[in-house]
Amino acid sequence: MISTDIAHIPAPEFAQRLLEWAAEQGRHDLPWQIDATPYSVLVSEIMLQQTQVATVIPYYQRWLKSFPTVEILANAHEDQVMAHWQGLGYYSRARNLHKAAKYVLDSCNGQFPNDLKGLEAIPGVGRYTAGAVMSFAYDNFGPIVDGNVRRLFCRLFGIDGLPTSTAVTKTLWALAEHYTPQTRNRNFAQGLLDMGATLCTPKSPKCERCCFADDCIAKTQDRVTELPTPKPKKVIPTKNVEFIWHVKHHKIFLQKRPDSGIWGGLWCLPESDENQVEEKAKSVGKFKHTFSHYKLDATVVHRPVSDETGQWFSQQELRDIGLPKPIQSFIDKHFE
DNA sequence: AATTCGGGGAC
DNA sequence: GTCCCAGAATT
């Protein structure tokens, strides 16, 4: 149980007010809200992890067109799966979603689990996604805590401390379980997300349209700009990397990157082993790229490569595999 | 408890 | 440029 000291709004009243707000001001035309099935909800939720709605929409549409059912996804080739994820980032999500389809087919007799525990056993599905599938696919009890809920709750209940810290996270989940009703869960969960995404935004929240403004600790104590507690920023390092340019007979030589690490599972120009580099090679070109946790300073050079370690691709074939965008863009400039 | 996974929207 | 996004898995 959570103390009424923090949860200062009665649960039934909270749900009622949120549902009413959602009916009037919520989002009702997102692609994954149409004919939601456990599979389509899972696809959308995995894509939406740390990724904004506007970015996901075209990927979601293409995905369901190519992989309309969990069976078709399970039987698809990995390269085709990765190609559909090209440019979306966090590529382990794609590999896990592929694994998830195989898991549902092989270990669940093709039937999606319909409880939180069963859903969390699916590769790539954590506590948030399990709750989201329960709510959106089954319209059943499924508490959710994502970035939207963190921000909304930290303000509404006046919670200090880093919103992703262990202590605050524990409080947020307790609040989510406390306030999540037993009915109308689809509308309830959607309302929470809509409120965080469209009203209780990081900057200049639209408190005048909020159904909880009178009860919001941050608002009533004029601490909206202080909550949630901002993350301390840190400087990101720069990595210098060499990629290898190997072109023969209008074909380019690529290697599949290991599952772990950046661009995992994508085809890419071979990366030269720094320890093996003895002499300066002729540079083909350079490019820079910024990730969230480091900067990449890349040089592309001519170097010998063992043919066993990869495959040759024509310009045409490059379109059917997943290449990192900076690599794709470099190749487009220099190939042919 | 910290780190590692991308890329882009919004400002 | 900065901040952060319908987080999960790994160390």
GROMACS .gro file of C-alpha atoms (C1' of nucleotides) in nm:
model
  358
    1MET     CA    1   0.000   0.000   0.000
    2ILE     CA    2   0.099   0.355  -0.063
    3SER     CA    3   0.040   0.627   0.195
    4THR     CA    4  -0.234   0.882   0.135
    5ASP     CA    5   0.037   1.131   0.223
    6ILE     CA    6   0.171   1.095  -0.131
    7ALA     CA    7  -0.140   0.967  -0.307
    8HIS     CA    8  -0.352   1.264  -0.206
    9ILE     CA    9  -0.623   1.198  -0.467
   10PRO     CA   10  -0.870   0.912  -0.414
   11ALA     CA   11  -0.815   0.639  -0.676
   12PRO     CA   12  -1.173   0.623  -0.810
   13GLU     CA   13  -1.179   0.998  -0.852
   14PHE     CA   14  -0.842   0.996  -1.025
   15ALA     CA   15  -0.959   0.742  -1.283
   16GLN     CA   16  -1.286   0.920  -1.340
   17ARG     CA   17  -1.123   1.254  -1.404
   18LEU     CA   18  -0.853   1.108  -1.625
   19LEU     CA   19  -1.103   0.911  -1.833
   20GLU     CA   20  -1.318   1.216  -1.881
   21TRP     CA   21  -1.019   1.423  -1.987
   22ALA     CA   22  -0.903   1.148  -2.225
   23ALA     CA   23  -1.241   1.126  -2.393
   24GLU     CA   24  -1.235   1.498  -2.465
   25GLN     CA   25  -0.870   1.580  -2.520
   26GLY     CA   26  -0.687   1.251  -2.575
   27ARG     CA   27  -0.545   1.107  -2.898
   28HIS     CA   28  -0.784   0.874  -3.074
   29ASP     CA   29  -0.643   0.825  -3.423
   30LEU     CA   30  -0.299   0.671  -3.379
   31PRO     CA   31  -0.239   0.378  -3.619
   32TRP     CA   32  -0.199   0.121  -3.341
   33GLN     CA   33  -0.532   0.221  -3.184
   34ILE     CA   34  -0.712   0.071  -3.484
   35ASP     CA   35  -0.798  -0.298  -3.452
   36ALA     CA   36  -0.548  -0.354  -3.170
   37THR     CA   37  -0.438  -0.715  -3.131
   38PRO     CA   38  -0.174  -0.850  -2.892
   39TYR     CA   39   0.067  -0.873  -3.186
   40SER     CA   40   0.004  -0.525  -3.325
   41VAL     CA   41   0.022  -0.375  -2.976
   42LEU     CA   42   0.349  -0.553  -2.909
   43VAL     CA   43   0.499  -0.426  -3.235
   44SER     CA   44   0.395  -0.068  -3.163
   45GLU     CA   45   0.511  -0.076  -2.801
   46ILE     CA   46   0.855  -0.213  -2.888
   47MET     CA   47   0.897   0.050  -3.160
   48LEU     CA   48   0.781   0.323  -2.923
   49GLN     CA   49   1.044   0.240  -2.661
   50GLN     CA   50   1.250   0.559  -2.633
   51THR     CA   51   1.114   0.668  -2.971
   52GLN     CA   52   0.861   0.938  -3.050
   53VAL     CA   53   0.524   0.870  -3.208
   54ALA     CA   54   0.596   1.069  -3.525
   55THR     CA   55   0.912   0.869  -3.590
   56VAL     CA   56   0.745   0.532  -3.536
   57ILE     CA   57   0.435   0.572  -3.756
   58PRO     CA   58   0.593   0.499  -4.099
   59TYR     CA   59   0.797   0.209  -3.955
   60TYR     CA   60   0.485   0.064  -3.794
   61GLN     CA   61   0.286   0.083  -4.117
   62ARG     CA   62   0.559  -0.083  -4.321
   63TRP     CA   63   0.614  -0.349  -4.059
   64LEU     CA   64   0.251  -0.463  -4.043
   65LYS     CA   65   0.231  -0.465  -4.420
   66SER     CA   66   0.535  -0.695  -4.449
   67PHE     CA   67   0.476  -0.896  -4.131
   68PRO     CA   68   0.097  -0.892  -4.078
   69THR     CA   69   0.091  -1.183  -3.834
   70VAL     CA   70   0.313  -1.327  -3.564
   71GLU     CA   71   0.357  -1.644  -3.773
   72ILE     CA   72   0.483  -1.451  -4.075
   73LEU     CA   73   0.726  -1.256  -3.859
   74ALA     CA   74   0.854  -1.571  -3.691
   75ASN     CA   75   0.927  -1.728  -4.029
   76ALA     CA   76   1.087  -1.420  -4.185
   77HIS     CA   77   1.461  -1.395  -4.253
   78GLU     CA   78   1.669  -1.194  -4.012
   79ASP     CA   79   1.808  -0.964  -4.283
   80GLN     CA   80   1.457  -0.873  -4.393
   81VAL     CA   81   1.360  -0.802  -4.032
   82MET     CA   82   1.665  -0.582  -3.978
   83ALA     CA   83   1.604  -0.396  -4.305
   84HIS     CA   84   1.262  -0.293  -4.174
   85TRP     CA   85   1.425  -0.148  -3.864
   86GLN     CA   86   1.693   0.045  -4.050
   87GLY     CA   87   1.720   0.398  -3.912
   88LEU     CA   88   1.499   0.339  -3.609
   89GLY     CA   89   1.789   0.269  -3.371
   90TYR     CA   90   1.824   0.037  -3.072
   91TYR     CA   91   1.851  -0.261  -3.305
   92SER     CA   92   1.833  -0.520  -3.028
   93ARG     CA   93   1.462  -0.434  -3.026
   94ALA     CA   94   1.428  -0.574  -3.378
   95ARG     CA   95   1.616  -0.892  -3.296
   96ASN     CA   96   1.417  -0.934  -2.975
   97LEU     CA   97   1.088  -0.878  -3.158
   98HIS     CA   98   1.188  -1.149  -3.406
   99LYS     CA   99   1.276  -1.375  -3.113
  100ALA     CA  100   0.947  -1.284  -2.947
  101ALA     CA  101   0.751  -1.403  -3.250
  102LYS     CA  102   0.937  -1.734  -3.252
  103TYR     CA  103   0.884  -1.763  -2.876
  104VAL     CA  104   0.507  -1.709  -2.900
  105LEU     CA  105   0.483  -1.957  -3.184
  106ASP     CA  106   0.708  -2.227  -3.039
  107SER     CA  107   0.660  -2.196  -2.664
  108CYS     CA  108   0.307  -2.055  -2.637
  109ASN     CA  109   0.138  -2.252  -2.915
  110GLY     CA  110   0.097  -1.933  -3.114
  111GLN     CA  111  -0.117  -1.781  -2.840
  112PHE     CA  112  -0.002  -1.458  -2.673
  113PRO     CA  113   0.024  -1.469  -2.293
  114ASN     CA  114  -0.257  -1.269  -2.131
  115ASP     CA  115  -0.106  -1.197  -1.791
  116LEU     CA  116   0.175  -0.970  -1.676
  117LYS     CA  117   0.406  -1.254  -1.575
  118GLY     CA  118   0.364  -1.437  -1.904
  119LEU     CA  119   0.416  -1.122  -2.108
  120GLU     CA  120   0.734  -1.027  -1.922
  121ALA     CA  121   0.882  -1.363  -2.020
  122ILE     CA  122   0.877  -1.253  -2.385
  123PRO     CA  123   1.217  -1.133  -2.514
  124GLY     CA  124   1.236  -0.753  -2.512
  125VAL     CA  125   0.928  -0.715  -2.292
  126GLY     CA  126   0.980  -0.552  -1.953
  127ARG     CA  127   0.744  -0.427  -1.688
  128TYR     CA  128   0.623  -0.126  -1.885
  129THR     CA  129   0.557  -0.313  -2.211
  130ALA     CA  130   0.381  -0.597  -2.030
  131GLY     CA  131   0.147  -0.346  -1.867
  132ALA     CA  132   0.091  -0.170  -2.197
  133VAL     CA  133  -0.007  -0.494  -2.374
  134MET     CA  134  -0.244  -0.583  -2.090
  135SER     CA  135  -0.410  -0.243  -2.117
  136PHE     CA  136  -0.414  -0.186  -2.493
  137ALA     CA  137  -0.459  -0.540  -2.624
  138TYR     CA  138  -0.679  -0.693  -2.354
  139ASP     CA  139  -0.830  -0.386  -2.185
  140ASN     CA  140  -0.729  -0.542  -1.853
  141PHE     CA  141  -0.533  -0.430  -1.547
  142GLY     CA  142  -0.185  -0.329  -1.661
  143PRO     CA  143  -0.001  -0.052  -1.475
  144ILE     CA  144   0.247   0.148  -1.681
  145VAL     CA  145   0.536   0.375  -1.589
  146ASP     CA  146   0.713   0.535  -1.883
  147GLY     CA  147   0.870   0.874  -1.938
  148ASN     CA  148   0.528   1.039  -1.963
  149VAL     CA  149   0.399   0.885  -1.641
  150ARG     CA  150   0.724   0.965  -1.460
  151ARG     CA  151   0.696   1.333  -1.549
  152LEU     CA  152   0.324   1.357  -1.476
  153PHE     CA  153   0.346   1.178  -1.140
  154CYS     CA  154   0.661   1.356  -1.025
  155ARG     CA  155   0.482   1.687  -1.075
  156LEU     CA  156   0.135   1.586  -0.958
  157PHE     CA  157   0.259   1.417  -0.640
  158GLY     CA  158   0.559   1.645  -0.585
  159ILE     CA  159   0.824   1.375  -0.599
  160ASP     CA  160   1.182   1.495  -0.565
  161GLY     CA  161   1.490   1.307  -0.684
  162LEU     CA  162   1.601   1.168  -1.019
  163PRO     CA  163   1.289   1.013  -1.176
  164THR     CA  164   1.486   0.708  -1.293
  165SER     CA  165   1.655   0.641  -0.959
  166THR     CA  166   1.571   0.319  -0.781
  167ALA     CA  167   1.389   0.491  -0.494
  168VAL     CA  168   1.173   0.716  -0.713
  169THR     CA  169   1.103   0.434  -0.958
  170LYS     CA  170   0.971   0.220  -0.673
  171THR     CA  171   0.738   0.500  -0.563
  172LEU     CA  172   0.618   0.562  -0.919
  173TRP     CA  173   0.527   0.196  -0.973
  174ALA     CA  174   0.347   0.187  -0.639
  175LEU     CA  175   0.146   0.490  -0.748
  176ALA     CA  176   0.074   0.334  -1.088
  177GLU     CA  177  -0.055   0.014  -0.926
  178HIS     CA  178  -0.258   0.215  -0.678
  179TYR     CA  179  -0.428   0.431  -0.939
  180THR     CA  180  -0.473   0.182  -1.223
  181PRO     CA  181  -0.839   0.072  -1.221
  182GLN     CA  182  -0.977  -0.275  -1.293
  183THR     CA  183  -1.191  -0.159  -1.584
  184ARG     CA  184  -1.153   0.069  -1.885
  185ASN     CA  185  -0.780   0.010  -1.878
  186ARG     CA  186  -0.727   0.083  -2.245
  187ASN     CA  187  -0.868   0.434  -2.211
  188PHE     CA  188  -0.699   0.484  -1.876
  189ALA     CA  189  -0.351   0.393  -1.999
  190GLN     CA  190  -0.394   0.590  -2.320
  191GLY     CA  191  -0.508   0.888  -2.115
  192LEU     CA  192  -0.196   0.878  -1.897
  193LEU     CA  193   0.029   0.874  -2.203
  194ASP     CA  194  -0.170   1.143  -2.382
  195MET     CA  195  -0.155   1.370  -2.082
  196GLY     CA  196   0.222   1.333  -2.054
  197ALA     CA  197   0.282   1.367  -2.427
  198THR     CA  198   0.051   1.656  -2.508
  199LEU     CA  199  -0.004   1.848  -2.182
  200CYS     CA  200   0.240   1.766  -1.905
  201THR     CA  201   0.534   1.821  -2.140
  202PRO     CA  202   0.897   1.876  -2.032
  203LYS     CA  203   0.887   2.244  -2.126
  204SER     CA  204   0.595   2.486  -2.089
  205PRO     CA  205   0.327   2.236  -1.984
  206LYS     CA  206  -0.030   2.335  -2.060
  207CYS     CA  207  -0.157   2.332  -1.703
  208GLU     CA  208  -0.466   2.535  -1.793
  209ARG     CA  209  -0.604   2.228  -1.973
  210CYS     CA  210  -0.510   1.978  -1.702
  211CYS     CA  211  -0.784   1.809  -1.500
  212PHE     CA  212  -0.545   1.778  -1.204
  213ALA     CA  213  -0.408   2.133  -1.200
  214ASP     CA  214  -0.578   2.221  -0.868
  215ASP     CA  215  -0.427   1.913  -0.703
  216CYS     CA  216  -0.084   1.926  -0.866
  217ILE     CA  217   0.190   1.980  -0.606
  218ALA     CA  218   0.428   2.125  -0.865
  219LYS     CA  219   0.163   2.365  -0.994
  220THR     CA  220   0.024   2.481  -0.661
  221GLN     CA  221   0.372   2.525  -0.515
  222ASP     CA  222   0.503   2.689  -0.833
  223ARG     CA  223   0.767   2.420  -0.885
  224VAL     CA  224   0.666   2.309  -1.236
  225THR     CA  225   1.005   2.400  -1.379
  226GLU     CA  226   1.187   2.216  -1.098
  227LEU     CA  227   0.999   1.888  -1.130
  228PRO     CA  228   1.083   1.628  -1.232
  229THR     CA  229   1.436   1.674  -1.102
  230PRO     CA  230   1.658   1.734  -1.409
  231LYS     CA  231   1.930   1.487  -1.495
  232PRO     CA  232   2.289   1.600  -1.443
  233LYS     CA  233   2.447   1.627  -1.786
  234LYS     CA  234   2.776   1.465  -1.868
  235VAL     CA  235   3.034   1.510  -2.138
  236ILE     CA  236   3.042   1.238  -2.402
  237PRO     CA  237   3.371   1.097  -2.532
  238THR     CA  238   3.488   1.080  -2.896
  239LYS     CA  239   3.586   0.750  -3.056
  240ASN     CA  240   3.816   0.735  -3.357
  241VAL     CA  241   3.732   0.443  -3.583
  242GLU     CA  242   3.858   0.320  -3.920
  243PHE     CA  243   3.626   0.155  -4.169
  244ILE     CA  244   3.751  -0.040  -4.468
  245TRP     CA  245   3.662   0.041  -4.829
  246HIS     CA  246   3.682  -0.271  -5.041
  247VAL     CA  247   3.521  -0.241  -5.385
  248LYS     CA  248   3.560  -0.482  -5.677
  249HIS     CA  249   3.361  -0.534  -5.997
  250HIS     CA  250   3.090  -0.284  -5.891
  251LYS     CA  251   3.042  -0.467  -5.564
  252ILE     CA  252   3.121  -0.357  -5.211
  253PHE     CA  253   3.243  -0.577  -4.928
  254LEU     CA  254   3.041  -0.572  -4.604
  255GLN     CA  255   3.046  -0.752  -4.271
  256LYS     CA  256   2.760  -0.832  -4.039
  257ARG     CA  257   2.816  -0.666  -3.704
  258PRO     CA  258   2.793  -0.876  -3.387
  259ASP     CA  259   2.462  -0.865  -3.197
  260SER     CA  260   2.623  -0.689  -2.903
  261GLY     CA  261   2.752  -0.336  -2.948
  262ILE     CA  262   2.656  -0.045  -3.167
  263TRP     CA  263   2.458  -0.119  -3.485
  264GLY     CA  264   2.425  -0.481  -3.365
  265GLY     CA  265   2.309  -0.720  -3.636
  266LEU     CA  266   2.338  -0.465  -3.918
  267TRP     CA  267   2.557  -0.502  -4.227
  268CYS     CA  268   2.836  -0.247  -4.230
  269LEU     CA  269   3.174  -0.157  -4.377
  270PRO     CA  270   3.435  -0.372  -4.202
  271GLU     CA  271   3.586  -0.202  -3.898
  272SER     CA  272   3.965  -0.227  -3.890
  273ASP     CA  273   4.121  -0.371  -3.579
  274GLU     CA  274   4.330  -0.092  -3.428
  275ASN     CA  275   4.579  -0.341  -3.291
  276GLN     CA  276   4.651  -0.471  -3.640
  277VAL     CA  277   4.703  -0.129  -3.795
  278GLU     CA  278   5.071  -0.081  -3.867
  279GLU     CA  279   5.088   0.172  -4.144
  280LYS     CA  280   4.881   0.459  -4.266
  281ALA     CA  281   4.641   0.359  -4.539
  282LYS     CA  282   4.510   0.568  -4.825
  283SER     CA  283   4.200   0.754  -4.708
  284VAL     CA  284   3.881   0.733  -4.913
  285GLY     CA  285   3.699   0.985  -4.700
  286LYS     CA  286   3.583   1.076  -4.351
  287PHE     CA  287   3.258   1.127  -4.170
  288LYS     CA  288   3.138   1.212  -3.822
  289HIS     CA  289   2.838   1.082  -3.633
  290THR     CA  290   2.697   1.154  -3.289
  291PHE     CA  291   2.533   0.887  -3.075
  292SER     CA  292   2.365   0.958  -2.744
  293HIS     CA  293   2.664   0.834  -2.544
  294TYR     CA  294   2.967   0.908  -2.768
  295LYS     CA  295   3.084   1.081  -3.083
  296LEU     CA  296   3.219   0.882  -3.373
  297ASP     CA  297   3.505   1.022  -3.580
  298ALA     CA  298   3.538   0.784  -3.874
  299THR     CA  299   3.799   0.745  -4.145
  300VAL     CA  300   3.736   0.514  -4.441
  301VAL     CA  301   4.052   0.359  -4.587
  302HIS     CA  302   4.178   0.097  -4.831
  303ARG     CA  303   4.301  -0.213  -4.653
  304PRO     CA  304   4.318  -0.582  -4.731
  305VAL     CA  305   4.035  -0.793  -4.586
  306SER     CA  306   3.986  -1.167  -4.569
  307ASP     CA  307   3.701  -1.265  -4.802
  308GLU     CA  308   3.573  -1.524  -4.556
  309THR     CA  309   3.461  -1.263  -4.306
  310GLY     CA  310   3.179  -1.107  -4.505
  311GLN     CA  311   2.991  -1.078  -4.832
  312TRP     CA  312   2.991  -0.874  -5.153
  313PHE     CA  313   2.690  -0.660  -5.239
  314SER     CA  314   2.587  -0.474  -5.552
  315GLN     CA  315   2.428  -0.131  -5.532
  316GLN     CA  316   2.094  -0.299  -5.597
  317GLU     CA  317   2.134  -0.553  -5.316
  318LEU     CA  318   2.217  -0.285  -5.061
  319ARG     CA  319   1.855  -0.179  -5.059
  320ASP     CA  320   1.737  -0.509  -4.913
  321ILE     CA  321   1.958  -0.517  -4.606
  322GLY     CA  322   1.982  -0.295  -4.303
  323LEU     CA  323   2.274  -0.052  -4.318
  324PRO     CA  324   2.342   0.219  -4.058
  325LYS     CA  325   2.241   0.554  -4.203
  326PRO     CA  326   2.585   0.720  -4.180
  327ILE     CA  327   2.738   0.420  -4.359
  328GLN     CA  328   2.462   0.412  -4.619
  329SER     CA  329   2.509   0.781  -4.679
  330PHE     CA  330   2.888   0.749  -4.714
  331ILE     CA  331   2.850   0.463  -4.962
  332ASP     CA  332   2.595   0.659  -5.163
  333LYS     CA  333   2.850   0.938  -5.203
  334HIS     CA  334   3.150   0.728  -5.297
  335PHE     CA  335   3.023   0.409  -5.461
  336GLU     CA  336   3.037   0.380  -5.843
  337DA     C1'  337   2.352   0.100  -0.934
  338DA     C1'  338   2.556   0.213  -1.385
  339DT     C1'  339   2.612   0.142  -1.842
  340DT     C1'  340   2.489   0.030  -2.300
  341DC     C1'  341   2.218   0.029  -2.657
  342DG     C1'  342   2.005   0.537  -3.197
  343DG     C1'  343   1.817   0.850  -3.418
  344DG     C1'  344   1.537   1.235  -3.446
  345DG     C1'  345   1.156   1.562  -3.296
  346DA     C1'  346   1.094   1.994  -3.067
  347DC     C1'  347   1.274   2.394  -2.912
  348DG     C1'  348   2.339   2.336  -2.971
  349DT     C1'  349   2.005   2.081  -2.558
  350DC     C1'  350   1.665   1.764  -2.379
  351DC     C1'  351   1.429   1.359  -2.402
  352DC     C1'  352   1.135   1.016  -2.622
  353DA     C1'  353   0.502   0.466  -2.483
  354DG     C1'  354   1.265   0.100  -2.190
  355DA     C1'  355   1.511  -0.342  -2.167
  356DA     C1'  356   1.913  -0.604  -2.102
  357DT     C1'  357   2.357  -0.644  -1.937
  358DT     C1'  358   2.735  -0.573  -1.627
   0.00000   0.00000   0.00000
